[in-house]
GROMACS .gro file of C-alpha atoms in nm:
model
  327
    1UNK     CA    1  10.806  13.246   9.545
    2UNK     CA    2  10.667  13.477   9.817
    3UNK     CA    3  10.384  13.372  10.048
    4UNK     CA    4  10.224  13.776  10.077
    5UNK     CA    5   9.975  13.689   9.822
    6UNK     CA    6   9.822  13.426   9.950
    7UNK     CA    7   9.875  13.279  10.283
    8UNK     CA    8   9.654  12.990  10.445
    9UNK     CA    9   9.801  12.746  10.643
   10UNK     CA   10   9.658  12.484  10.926
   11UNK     CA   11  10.010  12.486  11.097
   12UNK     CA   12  10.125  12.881  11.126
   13UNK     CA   13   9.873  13.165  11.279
   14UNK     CA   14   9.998  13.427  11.070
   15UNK     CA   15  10.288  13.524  10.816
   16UNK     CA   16  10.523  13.622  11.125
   17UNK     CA   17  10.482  13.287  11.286
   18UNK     CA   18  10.600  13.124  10.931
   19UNK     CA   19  10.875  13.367  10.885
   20UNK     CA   20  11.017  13.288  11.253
   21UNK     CA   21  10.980  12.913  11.173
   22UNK     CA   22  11.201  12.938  10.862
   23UNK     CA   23  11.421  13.174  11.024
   24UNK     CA   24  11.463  12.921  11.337
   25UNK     CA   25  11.570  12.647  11.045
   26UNK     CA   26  11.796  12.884  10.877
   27UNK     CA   27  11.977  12.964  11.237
   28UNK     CA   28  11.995  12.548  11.324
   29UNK     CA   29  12.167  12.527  10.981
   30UNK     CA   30  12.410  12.854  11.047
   31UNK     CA   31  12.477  12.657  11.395
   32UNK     CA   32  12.593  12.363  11.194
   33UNK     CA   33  12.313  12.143  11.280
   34UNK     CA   34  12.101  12.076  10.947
   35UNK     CA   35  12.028  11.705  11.102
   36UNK     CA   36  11.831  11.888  11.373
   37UNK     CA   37  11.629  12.122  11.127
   38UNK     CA   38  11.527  11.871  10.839
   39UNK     CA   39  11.380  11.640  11.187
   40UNK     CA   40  11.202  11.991  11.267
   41UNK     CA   41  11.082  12.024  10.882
   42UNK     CA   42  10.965  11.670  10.865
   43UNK     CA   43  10.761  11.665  11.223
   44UNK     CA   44  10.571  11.985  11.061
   45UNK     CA   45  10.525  11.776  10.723
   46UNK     CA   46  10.423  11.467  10.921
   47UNK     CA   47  10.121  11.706  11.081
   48UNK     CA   48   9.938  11.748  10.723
   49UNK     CA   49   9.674  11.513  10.620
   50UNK     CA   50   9.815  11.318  10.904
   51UNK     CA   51  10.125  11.238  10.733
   52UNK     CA   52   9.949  11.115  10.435
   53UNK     CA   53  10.008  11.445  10.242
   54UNK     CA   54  10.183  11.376   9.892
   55UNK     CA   55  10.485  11.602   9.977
   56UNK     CA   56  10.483  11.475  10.306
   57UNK     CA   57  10.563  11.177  10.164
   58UNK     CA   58  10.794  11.222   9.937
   59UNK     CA   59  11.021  11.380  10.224
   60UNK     CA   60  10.985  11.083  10.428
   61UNK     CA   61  11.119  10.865  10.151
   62UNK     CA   62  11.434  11.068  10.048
   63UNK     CA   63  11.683  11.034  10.303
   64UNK     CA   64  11.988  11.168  10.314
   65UNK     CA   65  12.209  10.836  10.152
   66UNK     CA   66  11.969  10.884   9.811
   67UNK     CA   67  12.084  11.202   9.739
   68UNK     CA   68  12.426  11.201   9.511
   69UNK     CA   69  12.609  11.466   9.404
   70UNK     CA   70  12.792  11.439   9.096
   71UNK     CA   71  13.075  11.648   8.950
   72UNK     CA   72  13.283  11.659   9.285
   73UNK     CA   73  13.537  11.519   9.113
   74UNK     CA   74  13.656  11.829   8.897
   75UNK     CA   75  13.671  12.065   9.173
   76UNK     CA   76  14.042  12.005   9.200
   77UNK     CA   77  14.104  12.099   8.862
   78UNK     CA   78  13.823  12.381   8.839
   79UNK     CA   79  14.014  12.523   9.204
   80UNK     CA   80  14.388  12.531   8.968
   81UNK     CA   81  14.176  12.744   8.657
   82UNK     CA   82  14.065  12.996   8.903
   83UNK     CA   83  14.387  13.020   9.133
   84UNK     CA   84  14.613  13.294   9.114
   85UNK     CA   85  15.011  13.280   9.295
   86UNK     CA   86  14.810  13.585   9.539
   87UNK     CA   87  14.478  13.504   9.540
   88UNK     CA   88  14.357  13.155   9.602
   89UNK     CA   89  14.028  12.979   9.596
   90UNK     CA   90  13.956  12.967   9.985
   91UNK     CA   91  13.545  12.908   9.971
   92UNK     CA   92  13.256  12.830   9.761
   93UNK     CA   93  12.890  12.845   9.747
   94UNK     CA   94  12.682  12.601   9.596
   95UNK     CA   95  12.330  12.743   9.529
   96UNK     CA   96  11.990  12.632   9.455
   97UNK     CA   97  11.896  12.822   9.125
   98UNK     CA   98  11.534  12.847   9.117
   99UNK     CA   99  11.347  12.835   8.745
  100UNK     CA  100  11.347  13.093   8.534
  101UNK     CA  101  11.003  12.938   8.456
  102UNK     CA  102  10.789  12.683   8.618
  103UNK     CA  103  10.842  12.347   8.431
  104UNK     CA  104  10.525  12.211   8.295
  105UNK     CA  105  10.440  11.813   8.384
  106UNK     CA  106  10.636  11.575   8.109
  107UNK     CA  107  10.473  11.324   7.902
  108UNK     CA  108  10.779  11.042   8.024
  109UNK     CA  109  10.887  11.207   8.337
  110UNK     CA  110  10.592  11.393   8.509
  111UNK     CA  111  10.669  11.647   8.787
  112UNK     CA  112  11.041  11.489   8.804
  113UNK     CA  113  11.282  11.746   8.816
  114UNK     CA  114  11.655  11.785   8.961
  115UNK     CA  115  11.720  12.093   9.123
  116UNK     CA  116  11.991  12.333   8.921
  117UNK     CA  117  12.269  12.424   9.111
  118UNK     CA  118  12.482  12.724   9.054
  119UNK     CA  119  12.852  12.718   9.242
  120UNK     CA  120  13.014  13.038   9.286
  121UNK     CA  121  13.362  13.067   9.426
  122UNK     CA  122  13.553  13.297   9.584
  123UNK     CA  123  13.932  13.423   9.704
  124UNK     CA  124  14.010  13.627  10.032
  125UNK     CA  125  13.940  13.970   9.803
  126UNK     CA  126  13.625  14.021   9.958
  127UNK     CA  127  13.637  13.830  10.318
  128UNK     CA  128  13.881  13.636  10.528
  129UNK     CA  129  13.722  13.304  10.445
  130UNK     CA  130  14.107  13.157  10.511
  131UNK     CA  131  14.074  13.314  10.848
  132UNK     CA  132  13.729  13.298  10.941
  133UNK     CA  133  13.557  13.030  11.184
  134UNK     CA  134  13.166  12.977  11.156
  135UNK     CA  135  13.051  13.217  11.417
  136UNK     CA  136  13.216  13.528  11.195
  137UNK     CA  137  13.091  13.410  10.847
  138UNK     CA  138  12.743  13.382  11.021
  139UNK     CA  139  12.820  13.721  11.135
  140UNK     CA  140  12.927  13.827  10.771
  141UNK     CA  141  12.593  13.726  10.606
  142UNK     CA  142  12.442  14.036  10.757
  143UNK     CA  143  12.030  14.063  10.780
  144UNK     CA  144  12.006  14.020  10.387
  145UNK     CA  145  12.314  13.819  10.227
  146UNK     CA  146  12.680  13.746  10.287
  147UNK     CA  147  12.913  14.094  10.236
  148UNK     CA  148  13.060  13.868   9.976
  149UNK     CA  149  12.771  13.778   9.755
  150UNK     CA  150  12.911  13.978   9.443
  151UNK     CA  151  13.272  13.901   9.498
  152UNK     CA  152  13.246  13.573   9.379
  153UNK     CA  153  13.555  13.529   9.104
  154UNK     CA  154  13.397  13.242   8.873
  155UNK     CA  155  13.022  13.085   8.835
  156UNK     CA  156  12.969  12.724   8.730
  157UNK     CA  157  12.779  12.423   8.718
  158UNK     CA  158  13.028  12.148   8.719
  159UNK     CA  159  12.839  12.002   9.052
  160UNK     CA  160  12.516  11.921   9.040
  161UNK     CA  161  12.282  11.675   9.222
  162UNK     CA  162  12.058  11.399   9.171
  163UNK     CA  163  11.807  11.222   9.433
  164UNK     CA  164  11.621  11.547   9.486
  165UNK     CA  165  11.405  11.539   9.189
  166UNK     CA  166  11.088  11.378   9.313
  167UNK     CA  167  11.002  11.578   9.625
  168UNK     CA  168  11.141  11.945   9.417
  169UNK     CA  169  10.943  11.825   9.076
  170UNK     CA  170  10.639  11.791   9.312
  171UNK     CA  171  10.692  12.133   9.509
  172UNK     CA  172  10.771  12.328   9.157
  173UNK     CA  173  10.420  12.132   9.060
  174UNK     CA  174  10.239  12.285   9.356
  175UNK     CA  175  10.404  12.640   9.337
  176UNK     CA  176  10.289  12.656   8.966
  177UNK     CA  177   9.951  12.546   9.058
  178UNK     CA  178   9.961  12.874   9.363
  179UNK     CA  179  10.076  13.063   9.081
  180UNK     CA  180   9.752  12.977   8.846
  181UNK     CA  181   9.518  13.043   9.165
  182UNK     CA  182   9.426  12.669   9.200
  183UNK     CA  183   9.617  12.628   9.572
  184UNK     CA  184   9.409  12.704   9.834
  185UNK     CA  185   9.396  12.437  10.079
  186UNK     CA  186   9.543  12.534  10.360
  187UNK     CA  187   9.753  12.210  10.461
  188UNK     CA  188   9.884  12.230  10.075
  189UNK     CA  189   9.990  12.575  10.122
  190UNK     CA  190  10.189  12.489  10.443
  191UNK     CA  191  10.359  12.145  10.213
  192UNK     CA  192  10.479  12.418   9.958
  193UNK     CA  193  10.590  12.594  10.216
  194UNK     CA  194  10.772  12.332  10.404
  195UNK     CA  195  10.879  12.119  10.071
  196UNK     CA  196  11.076  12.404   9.974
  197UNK     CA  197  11.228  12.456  10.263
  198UNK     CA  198  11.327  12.077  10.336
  199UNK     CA  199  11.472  12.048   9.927
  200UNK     CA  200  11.761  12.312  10.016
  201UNK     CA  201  11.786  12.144  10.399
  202UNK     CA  202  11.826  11.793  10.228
  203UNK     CA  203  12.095  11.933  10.041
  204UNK     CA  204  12.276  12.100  10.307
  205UNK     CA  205  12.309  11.822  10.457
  206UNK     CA  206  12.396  11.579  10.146
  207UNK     CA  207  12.708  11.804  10.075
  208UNK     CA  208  12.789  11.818  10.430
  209UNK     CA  209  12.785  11.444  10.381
  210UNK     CA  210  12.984  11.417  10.048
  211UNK     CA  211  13.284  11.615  10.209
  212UNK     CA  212  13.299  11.380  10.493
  213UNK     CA  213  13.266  11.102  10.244
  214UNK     CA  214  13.499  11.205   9.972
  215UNK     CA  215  13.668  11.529  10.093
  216UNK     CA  216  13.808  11.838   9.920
  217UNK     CA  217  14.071  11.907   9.713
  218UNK     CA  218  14.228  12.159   9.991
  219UNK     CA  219  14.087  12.288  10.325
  220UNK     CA  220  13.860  12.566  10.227
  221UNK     CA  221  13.476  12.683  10.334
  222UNK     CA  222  13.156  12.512  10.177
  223UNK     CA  223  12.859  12.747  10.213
  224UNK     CA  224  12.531  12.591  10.042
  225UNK     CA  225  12.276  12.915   9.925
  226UNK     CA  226  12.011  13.014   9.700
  227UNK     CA  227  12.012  13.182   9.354
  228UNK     CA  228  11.640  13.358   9.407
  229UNK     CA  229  11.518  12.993   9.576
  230UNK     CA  230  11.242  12.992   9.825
  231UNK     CA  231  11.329  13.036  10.112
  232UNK     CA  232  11.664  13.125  10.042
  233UNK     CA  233  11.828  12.997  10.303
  234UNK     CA  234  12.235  13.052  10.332
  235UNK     CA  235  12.453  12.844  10.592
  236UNK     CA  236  12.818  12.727  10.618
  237UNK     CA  237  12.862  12.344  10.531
  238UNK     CA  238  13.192  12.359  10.645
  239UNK     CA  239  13.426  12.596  10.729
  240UNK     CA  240  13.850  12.590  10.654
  241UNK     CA  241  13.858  12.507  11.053
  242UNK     CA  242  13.614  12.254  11.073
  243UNK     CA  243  13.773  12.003  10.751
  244UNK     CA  244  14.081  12.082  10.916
  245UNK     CA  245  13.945  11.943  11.246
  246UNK     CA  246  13.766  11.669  11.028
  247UNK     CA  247  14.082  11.541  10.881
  248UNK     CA  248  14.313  11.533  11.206
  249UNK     CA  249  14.542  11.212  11.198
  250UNK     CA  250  14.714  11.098  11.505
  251UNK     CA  251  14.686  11.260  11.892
  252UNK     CA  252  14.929  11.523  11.793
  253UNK     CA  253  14.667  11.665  11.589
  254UNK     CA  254  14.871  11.720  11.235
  255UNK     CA  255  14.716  11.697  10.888
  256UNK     CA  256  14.905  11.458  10.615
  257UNK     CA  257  14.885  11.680  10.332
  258UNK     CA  258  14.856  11.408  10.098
  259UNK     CA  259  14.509  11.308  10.206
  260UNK     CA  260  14.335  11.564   9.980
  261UNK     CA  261  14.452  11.406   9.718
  262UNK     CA  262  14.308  11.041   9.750
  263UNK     CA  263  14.012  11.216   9.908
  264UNK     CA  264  13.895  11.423   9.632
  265UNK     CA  265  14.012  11.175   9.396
  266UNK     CA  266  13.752  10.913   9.521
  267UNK     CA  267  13.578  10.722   9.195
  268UNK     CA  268  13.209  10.734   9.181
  269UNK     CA  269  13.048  10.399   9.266
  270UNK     CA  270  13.006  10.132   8.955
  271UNK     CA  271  12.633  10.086   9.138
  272UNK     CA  272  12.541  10.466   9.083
  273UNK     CA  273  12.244  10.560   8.880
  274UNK     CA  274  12.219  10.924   8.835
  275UNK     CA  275  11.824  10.905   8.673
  276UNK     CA  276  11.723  10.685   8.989
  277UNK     CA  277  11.482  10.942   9.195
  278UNK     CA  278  11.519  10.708   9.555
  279UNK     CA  279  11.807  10.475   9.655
  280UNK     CA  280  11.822  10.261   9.941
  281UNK     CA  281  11.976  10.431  10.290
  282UNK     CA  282  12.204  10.133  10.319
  283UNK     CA  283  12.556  10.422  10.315
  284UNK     CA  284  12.838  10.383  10.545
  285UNK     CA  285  12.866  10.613  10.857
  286UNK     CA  286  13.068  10.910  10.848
  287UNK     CA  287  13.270  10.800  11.109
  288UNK     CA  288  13.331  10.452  10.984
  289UNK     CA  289  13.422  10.619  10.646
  290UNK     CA  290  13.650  10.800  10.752
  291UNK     CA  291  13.829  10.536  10.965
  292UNK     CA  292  13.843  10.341  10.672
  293UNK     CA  293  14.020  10.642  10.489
  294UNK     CA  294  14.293  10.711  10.759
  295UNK     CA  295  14.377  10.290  10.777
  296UNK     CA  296  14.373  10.268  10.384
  297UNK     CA  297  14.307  10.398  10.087
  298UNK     CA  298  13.974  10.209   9.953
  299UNK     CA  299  13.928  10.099   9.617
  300UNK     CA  300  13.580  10.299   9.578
  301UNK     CA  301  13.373  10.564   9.797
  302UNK     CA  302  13.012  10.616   9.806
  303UNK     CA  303  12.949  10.985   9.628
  304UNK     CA  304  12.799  11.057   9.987
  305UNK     CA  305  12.735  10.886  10.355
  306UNK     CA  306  12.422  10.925  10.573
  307UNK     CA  307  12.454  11.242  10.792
  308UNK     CA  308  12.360  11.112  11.175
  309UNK     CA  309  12.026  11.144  11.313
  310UNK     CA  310  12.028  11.512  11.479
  311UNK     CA  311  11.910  11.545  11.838
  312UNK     CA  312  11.564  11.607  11.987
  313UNK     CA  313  11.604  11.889  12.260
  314UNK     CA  314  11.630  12.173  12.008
  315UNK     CA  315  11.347  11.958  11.792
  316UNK     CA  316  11.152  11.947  12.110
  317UNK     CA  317  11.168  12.339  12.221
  318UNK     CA  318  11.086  12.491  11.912
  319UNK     CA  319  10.840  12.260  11.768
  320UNK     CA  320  10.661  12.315  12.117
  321UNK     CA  321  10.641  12.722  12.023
  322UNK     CA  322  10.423  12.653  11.713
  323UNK     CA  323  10.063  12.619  11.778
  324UNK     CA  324   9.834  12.454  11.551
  325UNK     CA  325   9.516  12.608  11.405
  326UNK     CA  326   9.192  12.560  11.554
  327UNK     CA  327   8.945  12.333  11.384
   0.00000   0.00000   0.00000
């Protein structure tokens, strides 16, 4: 998708002003605070049609704790196919993979559609992911894409997500209609615009939220991307540091070793419906989740916990820089 063709919008003055928007999302998300930019994303939605706008919506009704991700539960095993005794898995990317071709509507379904997601992972061959903190991956993505885009040693789809599929069926619906000329209103243009961008923010944040919940099979880094998805954003999840610091048992600071097991061996709840589009927002904190993982191991773990409401100072400065359009 690229907005050069047609821009009209009742939120952004010009192409610039939309490009330093998204890039201002991107950088809250680099800074490890996707909480912060998906409130930023929803306060713009919440100006269209005065938050009656369809899209608008649709983001307002999928939080965080109705998104699910499903697979999780092979990446031990998928890590052990890829390792080698000198080169071991130490990050991976899980990317939105945008449509080959726009879906048409279904007769049963309509709009609904899951996002695909592509995961790509990768050894120390091509960066120090074992040695690097947030600020120098952030530094390694360069102004275009990560140094190690190409380096990646296997491609899969064993995770994949499900809660998603309402708000991205009905953005893929308006971004084919933009494609047949038919999208001109301006405040529709700005909800494609700002759909997209809060689909890969929501999911940031919902695998952020499924490795607090149900942790990894071994400290490495979690970067969530795009495969050719508007607006392609790319951000650390987590890095090898921060699950390290996530995972810290007793005031001495050591790791038990033996917690990634039970973690990333967490069962899928018997309540979880992957074809439900919305699920309640009833999901344990991830601090009270984790508590309950250090005192015991539980019997069953949500796939993912709701990520904590982000703060509004950052909210407050930038959404103050964007002007709105003149009648």
């Amino acid at each position: 998708m690229s907005v050069t063709d047609i821009f009209a919008s009742e939120i952004f003055e010009s192409e610039d002003e939309l490009d330093q928007f998204l890039g201002n999302v991107e950088s809250l998300m680099r800074q490890g605070q996707p909480d912060v930019a998906a409130t930023l994303i929803l306060a713009q939605l919440m100006e269209l049609n005065d938050g009656r706008h369809d899209i608008g919506k649709l983001a307002q009704a999928t939080p965080v704790g109705s998104v699910r991700l499903i697979g999780w539960e092979t990446l031990d095993q998928t890590f052990k196919k890829i390792d080698r005794p000198d080169q071991l898995v130490t990050a991976m990317s899980i990317d939105i993979s945008a449509p080959m071709v726009l879906p048409a509507p279904n007769e049963e379904t309509g709009n609904f559609r899951e996002p695909d997601l592509e995961t790509l992972y990768f050894t120390d061959s091509a960066f120090a992911f074992n040695r690097a903190g947030r600020e120098e991956i952030n530094h390694g993505y360069g102004r275009k894409a990560g140094v190690w885009r190409s380096a990646f040693e296997e491609a899969g789809a064993e995770v994949q997500v499900r809660g998603l599929g309402g708000i991205y069926g009905e953005v893929l619906a308006y971004e084919r209609r933009r494609e047949d000329g038919l999208l001109t209103d301006p405040a529709d243009c700005d909800a494609l615009v700002l759909g997209h961008a809060f689909v890969a923010v929501r999911l940031h944040q919902a695998i952020r939220a499924v490795i607090e919940g149900r942790g990894l099979p071994r400290a490495i880094t979690v970067l969530v991307g795009s495969n050719e998805s508007y607006p392609f954003f790319d951000a650390p999840a987590y890095t090898r540091d921060e699950y390290y610091d996530l995972i810290e048992d007793g005031e001495d600071g050591e790791v038990e070793e033996s917690k990634f097991a039970s973690l990333s061996l967490a069962p899928r709840p018997a309540d979880y419906d992957p074809g439900s589009i919305f699920q309640d927002d009833s999901q344990v904190s991830g601090t009270s989740l984790r508590r309950r993982i250090r005192d015991a191991a539980p019997v069953e773990e949500p796939a993912n916990d709701t990520a904590p409401a982000g703060g509004n100072s950052i909210v407050t400065s930038l959404f103050g820089r964007l002007r709105r359009r003149p009648a």
